[in-house]
Each structure stands twice: as C-alpha cells, then as structure tokens.
Amino acid sequence: MFVVRLKDPSSEHLETLEAEAAPHAEIVRTVRLADDTFVLFRSEEAPDRWRDRLSSLPAVDSVHSVDTPYVLSSRVIRDQRTRLDIGKDVVIGSEEFVVMAGPCTVETETQVATIAHSVRASGARVLRGGAFKPRTSPFSFQGRGLEGLDILSHAGRKAGLLQVSEAMCEEEVGDVASAVDILQVGMRNGLNYSLLEAIGRHPDQPAVLLKRGIGSTIDEFLAAADYILAGGNPNVILCLRGTVDFSKHSRSSLNVADIPALRRLTHLPILVDPSHAAGHRDLVPAMSAAALVAGADGLLIEVHHEPDRAWVDGPQSLTLEGFSHLMNRLRLLAPAMGRWVAPGVVCETDSLHPMEELDLEKPSRDRGNDTAALQGHEELQA
Ligand code: PEP
Ligand code: MN
C-alpha cells in the first residue's frame, strides 16, 4: 500500500494523479481528514518506482509506503501527535493529563449529580456514565437508555464537565453524538466494522473514545481506528483497557509497554482505562500512575459515591475519597513527566460557574494539595 498526501485536493489534480498512477496501481480510497487529503493506492510495483513518478506531480505533497493494515492512524503519514480539542479548553494529547471519571452506569439523577460534583472538585474534566450498557448476561440491567443520556449530559453540564457515553450499535450513534461530547466504543465492539464505519461517516464527526477489543492485537486496534478515520472523522482517541487474561488477580491484562509502543506507531492520543483492566479498586491507583509515567494522555476511571451499592461494576469503582487521593497523587507525579493535571473546582450546587470563567492553573503553578496527596499515598501503594 502507498499513500499520497495532496497539497491541493482539487478534482483536476486528483484526475492527473489517477491517470499517472493508473497503469501501475489501483486507487483504494481518497480520504479527507481535517486539513489533509490522502489518496491510498494498492500496487505491486517497487516503492521507489512510483515514488519517483508521483513525487514530481505538482499536487503531491509527499508519498509514503505503508506495510501495516492501518494507514491513517499511522505515524508514517503524520509525524506530530494529534491534539484533539474536545471543547471547554480540554485538549487530549496536550501537556494536560486529562482524567475522565464517573460511574459505570447512570443510575439516578442524584447519583450522577453527586459523583459529577465530587469528581469535578478533584480535577476530572470529563464525566463518564453508560446509558446503553453492554452486559454479559441479557438478564442483567441494560442501562437507562435515552433517559440515562439526558441525566448524564445535564449533570455534566451543571458540574462544568464534558461527558462521555457508549453507543453499542449504529441506531444509537446519533442520540449519543447529540447528547454528549464523546462517543465511546466499548471493547465488545472494538472490531464491529459496520459500527465503526457508521461513526466515521456521521456528519457531526463526534470525538470517539475507541476501546481496544478484548482480544485484539495492536494492529487490529489501529486498523479499527482507521475504519473511523477513513470515513473522514479525525477525532479518534484510543483507549487501552486490557485484553484477555488468565490471571485471577485482575479482570483483564493491561501491558504498560503498549503505551510507549502505541506512541511510536500512531499519532492518535492514548487513554488508559485502569478500572476495567483491573476489576478491583485497590489495583486502580497503581495502574493509573503507571499509565501516566508510561506516556498515556489521560485516564477513564470508574468512581461511585456508594460503590457497594453500585448497580454495575462496584468492586472496581473508586470511592469519591479514593479518587480525590489518586488525583492529588497524579498531580504531584505529572510535572516529572512534563504534564499537568487540572486543579479541582468546587461548584455550588445551585450556582455553577461555566468552564470559561474558571481559572485553570498551568503546570508550573499546579502543585496540587501536597498534604492530601500524601494521605493518598497508601492507597496508591496498595
Ligand atoms: C465501560 O467503560 O462502561 C465498559 C463497558 O467498558 P469496556 O467496553 O472496556 O468493557
Ligand atoms: Mn464498567
């Protein structure tokens, strides 16, 4: 496979390129991704031959040879890391280590509002919460659906948080994309190509948090991201959440080496979900710290005000206090890695400040609350 990045994607230039390549290569796809246009070719010819021939055309910016099943997420076509501005001053893939937190599932308005305000006060930037829940058993609670999306989006906005929620099938994509800021694709759908394509061609181009399939290789994971990118949606965030495991100690297995490996292979931002990887709350702080140190761009963490009474995934949910300790600890660790974690913002329940008015401190000043961080030390070490 080879890929041509065009300087000028006008149709006349595309025709010239096509004519020049035609005898030797087949055009697979033309993709417009943000400000770039790429033409993907399949060819049996030696790379140097077509590179020489195509590089001299006026519309061609660069020509790349790719030997992986993924192309658009590859660093071969874009060397700088992608920074995704998801709104409200939150840029994933920037120096900010962005933490998304909240319950596994939306239960009640009070539950989501309580958790939202608390995680915001601890420095989270995005509120998570499933409304459409993929469950192993068809007889388990399946999520509150559209009502759940409303509750999440309302609570998130009131607390000054962006929101992320899962869509499990094509029919849910529009509802999730219009209700919240980030659409999540869960591990069960990590290789659901028709869903990924539907998200890729959705006109709203929602930011997508794409979880790695439970049994997917890294190549398959990045190729899944390409299914979304190929539709013209450049707003993809990768999320590692562990793969199948034979250990009794954790729910799945998260290889920390995958983080730097992905940073080498792809320009896309990388999040880690330590909660679903661990399955037990006492493992979450150490895995979160490891993710930060290994170069992840942020975390997706399950938090509940009453984990023992949570409808779904209580054992892996941090308490509000445990989350606050972890955030203080991450805030101390981040500067060593050239990053920063947002300070917490306490919102009055009835008079919440819009995000634009918040004074978000930058890393040099953002030392967090050292005393609180030290109190959280034991949980981190556990
Ligand atoms: C979730 O984040 O709610 C979830 C179901 O995660 P996963 O798809 O990683 O199991
Ligand atoms: Mn969960």
mmCIF file of C-alpha atoms and ligand atoms in Angstrom:
data_model
loop_
_atom_site.group_PDB
_atom_site.id
_atom_site.type_symbol
_atom_site.label_atom_id
_atom_site.label_comp_id
_atom_site.label_asym_id
_atom_site.label_seq_id
_atom_site.Cartn_x
_atom_site.Cartn_y
_atom_site.Cartn_z
ATOM 1 C CA MET A 1 0.000 0.000 0.000
ATOM 2 C CA PHE A 2 1.179 3.532 -0.609
ATOM 3 C CA VAL A 3 -0.306 6.839 0.389
ATOM 4 C CA VAL A 4 -0.086 10.212 -1.286
ATOM 5 C CA ARG A 5 -0.722 13.368 0.676
ATOM 6 C CA LEU A 6 -2.011 16.094 -1.638
ATOM 7 C CA LYS A 7 -1.118 19.760 -1.457
ATOM 8 C CA ASP A 8 -4.141 20.610 -3.489
ATOM 9 C CA PRO A 9 -7.107 18.237 -3.497
ATOM 10 C CA SER A 10 -8.939 19.879 -6.422
ATOM 11 C CA SER A 11 -10.578 17.392 -8.747
ATOM 12 C CA GLU A 12 -8.322 18.274 -11.676
ATOM 13 C CA HIS A 13 -5.244 17.342 -9.614
ATOM 14 C CA LEU A 14 -6.863 14.147 -8.441
ATOM 15 C CA GLU A 15 -7.519 13.194 -12.052
ATOM 16 C CA THR A 16 -3.894 13.800 -13.031
ATOM 17 C CA LEU A 17 -2.716 11.698 -10.125
ATOM 18 C CA GLU A 18 -5.124 8.930 -11.009
ATOM 19 C CA ALA A 19 -4.045 8.948 -14.655
ATOM 20 C CA GLU A 20 -0.365 8.854 -13.718
ATOM 21 C CA ALA A 21 -0.814 6.002 -11.254
ATOM 22 C CA ALA A 22 -3.430 4.037 -13.197
ATOM 23 C CA PRO A 23 -1.265 1.610 -15.140
ATOM 24 C CA HIS A 24 0.673 0.586 -12.043
ATOM 25 C CA ALA A 25 -1.662 0.983 -9.103
ATOM 26 C CA GLU A 26 -5.272 0.821 -8.040
ATOM 27 C CA ILE A 27 -6.786 3.712 -6.099
ATOM 28 C CA VAL A 28 -8.376 2.284 -2.982
ATOM 29 C CA ARG A 29 -9.769 5.394 -1.390
ATOM 30 C CA THR A 30 -9.471 9.164 -1.200
ATOM 31 C CA VAL A 31 -9.830 10.417 2.365
ATOM 32 C CA ARG A 32 -10.253 13.981 3.545
ATOM 33 C CA LEU A 33 -9.153 14.172 7.142
ATOM 34 C CA ALA A 34 -9.246 17.597 8.804
ATOM 35 C CA ASP A 35 -6.997 19.760 6.553
ATOM 36 C CA ASP A 36 -5.347 16.854 4.761
ATOM 37 C CA THR A 37 -6.327 14.831 1.728
ATOM 38 C CA PHE A 38 -4.805 11.384 1.303
ATOM 39 C CA VAL A 39 -5.073 9.057 -1.676
ATOM 40 C CA LEU A 40 -4.465 5.385 -0.843
ATOM 41 C CA PHE A 41 -3.148 3.078 -3.565
ATOM 42 C CA ARG A 42 -2.545 -0.634 -3.851
ATOM 43 C CA SER A 43 0.356 -1.570 -6.083
ATOM 44 C CA GLU A 44 2.654 -4.490 -6.789
ATOM 45 C CA GLU A 45 5.357 -2.174 -8.063
ATOM 46 C CA ALA A 46 8.541 -1.428 -6.096
ATOM 47 C CA PRO A 47 8.061 1.655 -3.857
ATOM 48 C CA ASP A 48 10.952 3.646 -5.388
ATOM 49 C CA ARG A 49 9.495 3.464 -8.890
ATOM 50 C CA TRP A 50 6.107 5.014 -8.085
ATOM 51 C CA ARG A 51 7.581 7.360 -5.510
ATOM 52 C CA ASP A 52 9.810 8.880 -8.207
ATOM 53 C CA ARG A 53 6.959 9.074 -10.658
ATOM 54 C CA LEU A 54 4.361 10.626 -8.338
ATOM 55 C CA SER A 55 6.538 12.922 -6.230
ATOM 56 C CA SER A 56 7.151 15.249 -9.160
ATOM 57 C CA LEU A 57 3.442 15.941 -9.742
ATOM 58 C CA PRO A 58 2.510 19.496 -8.677
ATOM 59 C CA ALA A 59 -0.398 18.471 -6.434
ATOM 60 C CA VAL A 60 1.614 15.914 -4.480
ATOM 61 C CA ASP A 61 2.978 16.902 -1.102
ATOM 62 C CA SER A 62 4.504 13.585 -0.036
ATOM 63 C CA VAL A 63 4.407 9.873 -0.854
ATOM 64 C CA HIS A 64 4.580 7.181 1.838
ATOM 65 C CA SER A 65 4.886 3.451 1.759
ATOM 66 C CA VAL A 66 2.861 1.606 4.420
ATOM 67 C CA ASP A 67 3.118 -2.094 5.189
ATOM 68 C CA THR A 68 0.645 -2.293 8.080
ATOM 69 C CA PRO A 69 -3.124 -2.949 7.912
ATOM 70 C CA TYR A 70 -3.647 0.575 9.265
ATOM 71 C CA VAL A 71 -2.605 3.694 7.403
ATOM 72 C CA LEU A 72 -4.470 6.781 8.615
ATOM 73 C CA SER A 73 -3.693 6.283 12.292
ATOM 74 C CA SER A 74 -0.053 5.547 11.486
ATOM 75 C CA ARG A 75 2.835 7.820 12.317
ATOM 76 C CA VAL A 76 4.100 7.159 8.797
ATOM 77 C CA ILE A 77 1.604 9.690 7.444
ATOM 78 C CA ARG A 78 1.673 12.170 10.322
ATOM 79 C CA ASP A 79 4.682 12.641 12.493
ATOM 80 C CA GLN A 80 3.302 15.079 15.077
ATOM 81 C CA ARG A 81 0.966 13.683 17.692
ATOM 82 C CA THR A 82 -2.667 14.647 17.208
ATOM 83 C CA ARG A 83 -4.092 17.081 19.757
ATOM 84 C CA LEU A 84 -7.845 16.814 19.967
ATOM 85 C CA ASP A 85 -9.684 19.864 21.171
ATOM 86 C CA ILE A 86 -12.872 18.386 22.586
ATOM 87 C CA GLY A 87 -14.253 21.683 23.890
ATOM 88 C CA LYS A 88 -14.211 23.715 27.114
ATOM 89 C CA ASP A 89 -10.409 24.097 26.930
ATOM 90 C CA VAL A 90 -9.822 20.347 27.105
ATOM 91 C CA VAL A 91 -7.217 19.178 24.601
ATOM 92 C CA ILE A 92 -6.459 15.449 24.594
ATOM 93 C CA GLY A 93 -2.898 14.721 23.563
ATOM 94 C CA SER A 94 -1.621 18.009 25.017
ATOM 95 C CA GLU A 95 0.516 18.550 28.118
ATOM 96 C CA GLU A 96 -2.613 18.191 30.212
ATOM 97 C CA PHE A 97 -3.145 14.679 31.553
ATOM 98 C CA VAL A 98 -6.922 14.535 31.135
ATOM 99 C CA VAL A 99 -8.951 12.461 33.571
ATOM 100 C CA MET A 100 -12.455 11.246 32.744
ATOM 101 C CA ALA A 101 -14.344 9.839 35.709
ATOM 102 C CA GLY A 102 -17.794 8.783 36.810
ATOM 103 C CA PRO A 103 -19.985 5.781 37.421
ATOM 104 C CA CYS A 104 -20.018 2.714 35.242
ATOM 105 C CA THR A 105 -23.671 3.318 34.589
ATOM 106 C CA VAL A 106 -26.191 6.096 35.038
ATOM 107 C CA GLU A 107 -28.491 5.035 37.879
ATOM 108 C CA THR A 108 -30.358 8.100 39.169
ATOM 109 C CA GLU A 109 -30.142 11.881 38.825
ATOM 110 C CA THR A 110 -28.929 12.231 42.406
ATOM 111 C CA GLN A 111 -26.272 9.556 41.932
ATOM 112 C CA VAL A 112 -24.846 11.161 38.782
ATOM 113 C CA ALA A 113 -25.017 14.722 40.166
ATOM 114 C CA THR A 114 -23.289 13.696 43.412
ATOM 115 C CA ILE A 115 -20.486 11.937 41.575
ATOM 116 C CA ALA A 116 -20.156 14.692 38.966
ATOM 117 C CA HIS A 117 -19.645 17.454 41.526
ATOM 118 C CA SER A 118 -17.206 15.410 43.516
ATOM 119 C CA VAL A 119 -15.009 14.321 40.599
ATOM 120 C CA ARG A 120 -15.001 17.907 39.316
ATOM 121 C CA ALA A 121 -13.813 19.055 42.722
ATOM 122 C CA SER A 122 -10.986 16.534 42.412
ATOM 123 C CA GLY A 123 -9.894 17.726 38.950
ATOM 124 C CA ALA A 124 -11.714 15.462 36.486
ATOM 125 C CA ARG A 125 -12.549 17.148 33.178
ATOM 126 C CA VAL A 126 -14.982 14.671 31.641
ATOM 127 C CA LEU A 127 -17.885 12.804 33.264
ATOM 128 C CA ARG A 128 -18.328 9.177 32.221
ATOM 129 C CA GLY A 129 -21.525 7.134 32.535
ATOM 130 C CA GLY A 130 -23.104 4.380 30.477
ATOM 131 C CA ALA A 131 -26.694 4.783 29.317
ATOM 132 C CA PHE A 132 -26.616 1.902 26.820
ATOM 133 C CA LYS A 133 -24.818 -0.863 28.682
ATOM 134 C CA PRO A 134 -23.203 -3.879 27.044
ATOM 135 C CA ARG A 135 -23.805 -6.670 29.591
ATOM 136 C CA THR A 136 -22.574 -10.227 29.559
ATOM 137 C CA SER A 137 -25.988 -11.540 30.581
ATOM 138 C CA PRO A 138 -29.105 -10.487 28.665
ATOM 139 C CA PHE A 139 -30.930 -10.626 32.014
ATOM 140 C CA SER A 140 -28.755 -8.008 33.733
ATOM 141 C CA PHE A 141 -29.649 -4.298 33.897
ATOM 142 C CA GLN A 142 -29.159 -2.958 30.371
ATOM 143 C CA GLY A 143 -28.862 0.782 31.069
ATOM 144 C CA ARG A 144 -31.347 3.656 31.204
ATOM 145 C CA GLY A 145 -31.039 4.438 27.500
ATOM 146 C CA LEU A 146 -32.092 7.895 26.285
ATOM 147 C CA GLU A 147 -33.210 8.946 29.743
ATOM 148 C CA GLY A 148 -29.779 8.000 31.052
ATOM 149 C CA LEU A 149 -28.097 10.125 28.354
ATOM 150 C CA ASP A 150 -30.186 13.134 29.425
ATOM 151 C CA ILE A 151 -29.286 12.647 33.070
ATOM 152 C CA LEU A 152 -25.571 12.372 32.242
ATOM 153 C CA SER A 153 -25.462 15.345 29.939
ATOM 154 C CA HIS A 154 -27.429 17.549 32.354
ATOM 155 C CA ALA A 155 -25.290 16.593 35.373
ATOM 156 C CA GLY A 156 -22.087 17.049 33.371
ATOM 157 C CA ARG A 157 -23.054 20.492 32.147
ATOM 158 C CA LYS A 158 -24.102 21.601 35.630
ATOM 159 C CA ALA A 159 -20.775 20.498 37.055
ATOM 160 C CA GLY A 160 -18.735 22.071 34.213
ATOM 161 C CA LEU A 161 -17.680 18.699 32.843
ATOM 162 C CA LEU A 162 -17.713 17.333 29.308
ATOM 163 C CA GLN A 163 -19.375 13.927 29.025
ATOM 164 C CA VAL A 164 -18.592 10.528 27.505
ATOM 165 C CA SER A 165 -21.034 7.662 26.946
ATOM 166 C CA GLU A 166 -21.178 4.478 24.901
ATOM 167 C CA ALA A 167 -23.111 3.706 21.730
ATOM 168 C CA MET A 168 -23.446 -0.024 21.124
ATOM 169 C CA CYS A 169 -24.963 -0.006 17.651
ATOM 170 C CA GLU A 170 -25.499 2.196 14.630
ATOM 171 C CA GLU A 171 -29.006 3.214 15.755
ATOM 172 C CA GLU A 172 -27.618 4.723 18.978
ATOM 173 C CA VAL A 173 -24.838 6.748 17.340
ATOM 174 C CA GLY A 174 -26.952 9.832 16.535
ATOM 175 C CA ASP A 175 -28.507 10.009 20.007
ATOM 176 C CA VAL A 176 -25.200 9.630 21.819
ATOM 177 C CA ALA A 177 -23.401 12.051 19.478
ATOM 178 C CA SER A 178 -26.008 14.742 20.025
ATOM 179 C CA ALA A 179 -26.335 14.269 23.802
ATOM 180 C CA VAL A 180 -22.693 14.101 24.901
ATOM 181 C CA ASP A 181 -19.256 15.323 23.845
ATOM 182 C CA ILE A 182 -17.503 11.990 23.352
ATOM 183 C CA LEU A 183 -18.950 8.790 21.966
ATOM 184 C CA GLN A 184 -17.450 5.623 23.416
ATOM 185 C CA VAL A 185 -16.999 2.380 21.519
ATOM 186 C CA GLY A 186 -16.667 -0.437 24.050
ATOM 187 C CA MET A 187 -14.319 -3.398 23.941
ATOM 188 C CA ARG A 188 -17.072 -5.704 22.717
ATOM 189 C CA ASN A 189 -17.444 -3.516 19.636
ATOM 190 C CA GLY A 190 -13.747 -2.910 19.104
ATOM 191 C CA LEU A 191 -13.914 -4.867 15.839
ATOM 192 C CA ASN A 192 -17.512 -4.079 14.832
ATOM 193 C CA TYR A 193 -16.624 -2.645 11.432
ATOM 194 C CA SER A 194 -20.109 -1.564 10.403
ATOM 195 C CA LEU A 195 -20.486 0.411 13.661
ATOM 196 C CA LEU A 196 -17.027 1.947 13.237
ATOM 197 C CA GLU A 197 -17.844 2.933 9.647
ATOM 198 C CA ALA A 198 -21.161 4.461 10.716
ATOM 199 C CA ILE A 199 -19.344 6.582 13.307
ATOM 200 C CA GLY A 200 -16.745 7.556 10.721
ATOM 201 C CA ARG A 201 -19.320 8.900 8.287
ATOM 202 C CA HIS A 202 -21.559 10.577 10.901
ATOM 203 C CA PRO A 203 -21.928 14.228 9.836
ATOM 204 C CA ASP A 204 -21.292 15.572 13.371
ATOM 205 C CA GLN A 205 -17.828 13.972 13.426
ATOM 206 C CA PRO A 206 -18.099 13.262 17.173
ATOM 207 C CA ALA A 207 -14.984 12.727 19.258
ATOM 208 C CA VAL A 208 -14.728 8.959 19.659
ATOM 209 C CA LEU A 209 -13.166 7.052 22.531
ATOM 210 C CA LEU A 210 -12.289 3.758 20.899
ATOM 211 C CA LYS A 211 -11.557 0.947 23.323
ATOM 212 C CA ARG A 212 -9.245 -1.854 22.297
ATOM 213 C CA GLY A 213 -11.146 -5.091 21.686
ATOM 214 C CA ILE A 214 -10.707 -7.621 24.475
ATOM 215 C CA GLY A 215 -8.802 -9.988 22.162
ATOM 216 C CA SER A 216 -7.446 -7.545 19.595
ATOM 217 C CA THR A 217 -3.838 -7.170 18.604
ATOM 218 C CA ILE A 218 -2.350 -3.689 18.386
ATOM 219 C CA ASP A 219 -2.532 -3.920 14.568
ATOM 220 C CA GLU A 220 -6.239 -4.756 14.765
ATOM 221 C CA PHE A 221 -6.806 -1.937 17.266
ATOM 222 C CA LEU A 222 -5.199 0.659 14.990
ATOM 223 C CA ALA A 223 -6.943 -0.740 11.916
ATOM 224 C CA ALA A 224 -10.245 -0.355 13.824
ATOM 225 C CA ALA A 225 -9.335 3.324 14.344
ATOM 226 C CA ASP A 226 -8.721 3.537 10.583
ATOM 227 C CA TYR A 227 -12.318 2.434 9.925
ATOM 228 C CA ILE A 228 -13.455 5.625 11.705
ATOM 229 C CA LEU A 229 -10.770 7.860 10.194
ATOM 230 C CA ALA A 230 -11.455 6.539 6.692
ATOM 231 C CA GLY A 231 -14.985 7.946 6.902
ATOM 232 C CA GLY A 232 -13.491 11.418 7.393
ATOM 233 C CA ASN A 233 -13.808 11.695 11.188
ATOM 234 C CA PRO A 234 -10.356 12.654 12.530
ATOM 235 C CA ASN A 235 -11.445 12.837 16.191
ATOM 236 C CA VAL A 236 -10.335 9.460 17.469
ATOM 237 C CA ILE A 237 -8.944 8.807 20.958
ATOM 238 C CA LEU A 238 -7.550 5.337 21.613
ATOM 239 C CA CYS A 239 -8.277 3.667 24.946
ATOM 240 C CA LEU A 240 -6.378 0.699 26.350
ATOM 241 C CA ARG A 241 -8.473 -1.327 28.792
ATOM 242 C CA GLY A 242 -6.689 -4.672 28.933
ATOM 243 C CA THR A 243 -7.002 -7.829 26.922
ATOM 244 C CA VAL A 244 -7.937 -11.426 27.802
ATOM 245 C CA ASP A 245 -6.089 -12.745 30.779
ATOM 246 C CA PHE A 246 -5.611 -15.944 32.706
ATOM 247 C CA SER A 247 -4.766 -14.216 35.953
ATOM 248 C CA LYS A 248 -7.056 -14.436 38.940
ATOM 249 C CA HIS A 249 -5.798 -11.098 40.204
ATOM 250 C CA SER A 250 -7.177 -8.777 37.578
ATOM 251 C CA ARG A 251 -10.163 -8.757 35.260
ATOM 252 C CA SER A 252 -8.014 -8.410 32.157
ATOM 253 C CA SER A 253 -4.391 -7.770 31.358
ATOM 254 C CA LEU A 254 -3.025 -4.336 30.577
ATOM 255 C CA ASN A 255 0.505 -4.325 29.238
ATOM 256 C CA VAL A 256 2.099 -0.995 30.155
ATOM 257 C CA ALA A 257 4.577 -1.436 27.290
ATOM 258 C CA ASP A 258 1.670 -0.987 24.879
ATOM 259 C CA ILE A 259 1.576 2.716 25.788
ATOM 260 C CA PRO A 260 5.056 3.678 24.526
ATOM 261 C CA ALA A 261 4.654 1.166 21.685
ATOM 262 C CA LEU A 262 1.459 2.899 20.562
ATOM 263 C CA ARG A 263 3.095 6.302 20.842
ATOM 264 C CA ARG A 264 5.693 5.059 18.371
ATOM 265 C CA LEU A 265 3.137 3.574 15.971
ATOM 266 C CA THR A 266 0.335 6.125 15.970
ATOM 267 C CA HIS A 267 -0.187 9.878 16.128
ATOM 268 C CA LEU A 268 -3.560 9.440 17.894
ATOM 269 C CA PRO A 269 -3.979 10.304 21.594
ATOM 270 C CA ILE A 270 -3.938 7.390 24.030
ATOM 271 C CA LEU A 271 -6.060 6.965 27.148
ATOM 272 C CA VAL A 272 -5.981 4.147 29.687
ATOM 273 C CA ASP A 273 -8.988 2.672 31.499
ATOM 274 C CA PRO A 274 -7.467 1.090 34.610
ATOM 275 C CA SER A 275 -10.888 0.223 36.083
ATOM 276 C CA HIS A 276 -11.994 -2.356 33.519
ATOM 277 C CA ALA A 277 -8.432 -3.624 33.188
ATOM 278 C CA ALA A 278 -8.091 -4.179 36.932
ATOM 279 C CA GLY A 279 -11.572 -5.180 38.009
ATOM 280 C CA HIS A 280 -10.628 -4.341 41.623
ATOM 281 C CA ARG A 281 -10.461 -0.844 43.048
ATOM 282 C CA ASP A 282 -7.262 -1.445 45.014
ATOM 283 C CA LEU A 283 -5.309 -2.003 41.769
ATOM 284 C CA VAL A 284 -6.577 1.168 40.088
ATOM 285 C CA PRO A 285 -4.266 3.799 41.680
ATOM 286 C CA ALA A 286 -1.048 1.945 40.829
ATOM 287 C CA MET A 287 -2.217 1.283 37.271
ATOM 288 C CA SER A 288 -3.222 4.930 36.860
ATOM 289 C CA ALA A 289 0.186 6.143 37.967
ATOM 290 C CA ALA A 290 1.881 3.606 35.693
ATOM 291 C CA ALA A 291 -0.186 4.854 32.743
ATOM 292 C CA LEU A 292 0.834 8.460 33.388
ATOM 293 C CA VAL A 293 4.505 7.577 33.696
ATOM 294 C CA ALA A 294 4.416 5.378 30.589
ATOM 295 C CA GLY A 295 3.128 8.261 28.451
ATOM 296 C CA ALA A 296 -0.665 7.956 28.324
ATOM 297 C CA ASP A 297 -2.572 11.180 27.648
ATOM 298 C CA GLY A 298 -5.197 10.558 30.305
ATOM 299 C CA LEU A 299 -7.442 8.097 32.098
ATOM 300 C CA LEU A 300 -11.011 6.830 32.133
ATOM 301 C CA ILE A 301 -11.856 5.820 35.701
ATOM 302 C CA GLU A 302 -14.954 4.436 37.365
ATOM 303 C CA VAL A 303 -15.976 6.294 40.519
ATOM 304 C CA HIS A 304 -19.057 5.814 42.689
ATOM 305 C CA HIS A 305 -20.275 7.538 45.855
ATOM 306 C CA GLU A 306 -21.501 4.189 47.216
ATOM 307 C CA PRO A 307 -19.544 1.505 45.371
ATOM 308 C CA ASP A 308 -21.025 -1.281 47.481
ATOM 309 C CA ARG A 309 -24.466 -0.340 46.229
ATOM 310 C CA ALA A 310 -23.497 0.397 42.602
ATOM 311 C CA TRP A 311 -25.753 -1.234 40.051
ATOM 312 C CA VAL A 312 -22.778 -2.175 37.854
ATOM 313 C CA ASP A 313 -19.022 -2.609 38.462
ATOM 314 C CA GLY A 314 -18.977 -1.556 42.136
ATOM 315 C CA PRO A 315 -15.877 -3.629 43.030
ATOM 316 C CA GLN A 316 -13.708 -1.728 40.555
ATOM 317 C CA SER A 317 -15.152 1.729 41.289
ATOM 318 C CA LEU A 318 -13.097 4.118 43.395
ATOM 319 C CA THR A 319 -14.836 5.895 46.243
ATOM 320 C CA LEU A 320 -15.102 9.683 45.959
ATOM 321 C CA GLU A 321 -12.354 9.994 48.542
ATOM 322 C CA GLY A 322 -10.154 7.399 46.870
ATOM 323 C CA PHE A 323 -10.493 9.266 43.580
ATOM 324 C CA SER A 324 -9.574 12.541 45.238
ATOM 325 C CA HIS A 325 -6.429 10.990 46.746
ATOM 326 C CA LEU A 326 -5.460 9.497 43.419
ATOM 327 C CA MET A 327 -5.873 12.835 41.635
ATOM 328 C CA ASN A 328 -3.673 14.571 44.175
ATOM 329 C CA ARG A 329 -1.049 11.930 43.679
ATOM 330 C CA LEU A 330 -1.225 12.209 39.890
ATOM 331 C CA ARG A 331 -0.967 15.974 40.230
ATOM 332 C CA LEU A 332 2.351 15.523 42.008
ATOM 333 C CA LEU A 333 3.651 12.947 39.553
ATOM 334 C CA ALA A 334 2.623 14.753 36.370
ATOM 335 C CA PRO A 335 5.281 17.522 36.324
ATOM 336 C CA ALA A 336 8.016 14.879 36.374
ATOM 337 C CA MET A 337 6.606 13.656 33.089
ATOM 338 C CA GLY A 338 6.228 17.165 31.600
ATOM 339 C CA ARG A 339 2.483 17.143 32.165
ATOM 340 C CA TRP A 340 -0.118 18.665 34.445
ATOM 341 C CA VAL A 341 -3.421 17.646 35.952
ATOM 342 C CA ALA A 342 -6.230 20.193 36.254
ATOM 343 C CA PRO A 343 -6.919 21.557 39.711
ATOM 344 C CA GLY A 344 -10.226 20.651 41.291
ATOM 345 C CA VAL A 345 -13.078 23.113 41.049
ATOM 346 C CA VAL A 346 -15.765 23.202 43.677
ATOM 347 C CA CYS A 347 -19.120 24.199 42.269
ATOM 348 C CA GLU A 348 -22.014 25.387 44.356
ATOM 349 C CA THR A 349 -24.867 23.067 43.518
ATOM 350 C CA ASP A 350 -27.159 25.932 42.576
ATOM 351 C CA SER A 351 -24.788 28.464 41.085
ATOM 352 C CA LEU A 352 -22.235 26.661 38.981
ATOM 353 C CA HIS A 353 -19.601 28.588 37.117
ATOM 354 C CA PRO A 354 -19.357 27.989 33.411
ATOM 355 C CA MET A 355 -15.983 26.459 32.438
ATOM 356 C CA GLU A 356 -14.982 29.587 30.527
ATOM 357 C CA GLU A 357 -14.861 31.538 33.772
ATOM 358 C CA LEU A 358 -12.736 29.068 35.655
ATOM 359 C CA ASP A 359 -9.132 29.953 36.324
ATOM 360 C CA LEU A 360 -7.387 26.761 35.266
ATOM 361 C CA GLU A 361 -3.865 26.756 36.558
ATOM 362 C CA LYS A 362 -0.988 25.696 34.379
ATOM 363 C CA PRO A 363 1.637 23.083 35.377
ATOM 364 C CA SER A 364 4.291 25.273 36.938
ATOM 365 C CA ARG A 365 1.817 26.645 39.456
ATOM 366 C CA ASP A 366 -0.225 23.496 39.741
ATOM 367 C CA ARG A 367 1.295 21.616 42.618
ATOM 368 C CA GLY A 368 -1.973 20.287 43.982
ATOM 369 C CA ASN A 369 -2.608 19.714 47.643
ATOM 370 C CA ASP A 370 0.516 18.023 48.970
ATOM 371 C CA THR A 371 -0.966 17.044 52.305
ATOM 372 C CA ALA A 372 -3.955 15.404 50.706
ATOM 373 C CA ALA A 373 -1.656 13.684 48.227
ATOM 374 C CA LEU A 374 0.420 12.182 50.996
ATOM 375 C CA GLN A 375 -2.725 10.919 52.672
ATOM 376 C CA GLY A 376 -3.498 9.131 49.415
ATOM 377 C CA HIS A 377 -0.062 7.540 49.339
ATOM 378 C CA GLU A 378 -1.171 4.327 50.995
ATOM 379 C CA GLU A 379 -3.950 3.767 48.523
ATOM 380 C CA LEU A 380 -1.540 4.358 45.644
ATOM 381 C CA GLN A 381 0.908 1.846 47.033
ATOM 382 C CA ALA A 382 -1.736 -0.761 47.791
HETATM 383 C C1 PEP B 1 -17.435 0.836 30.041
HETATM 384 O O1 PEP B 1 -16.491 1.632 30.001
HETATM 385 O O2 PEP B 1 -18.520 1.139 30.533
HETATM 386 C C2 PEP B 1 -17.283 -0.533 29.501
HETATM 387 C C3 PEP B 1 -18.324 -1.346 29.362
HETATM 388 O O3 PEP B 1 -16.014 -0.838 29.221
HETATM 389 P P1 PEP B 1 -15.396 -1.993 28.273
HETATM 390 O O4 PEP B 1 -16.085 -1.886 26.948
HETATM 391 O O5 PEP B 1 -13.952 -1.639 28.228
HETATM 392 O O6 PEP B 1 -15.642 -3.286 28.978
HETATM 393 MN MN MN B 2 -17.991 -0.653 33.921
#
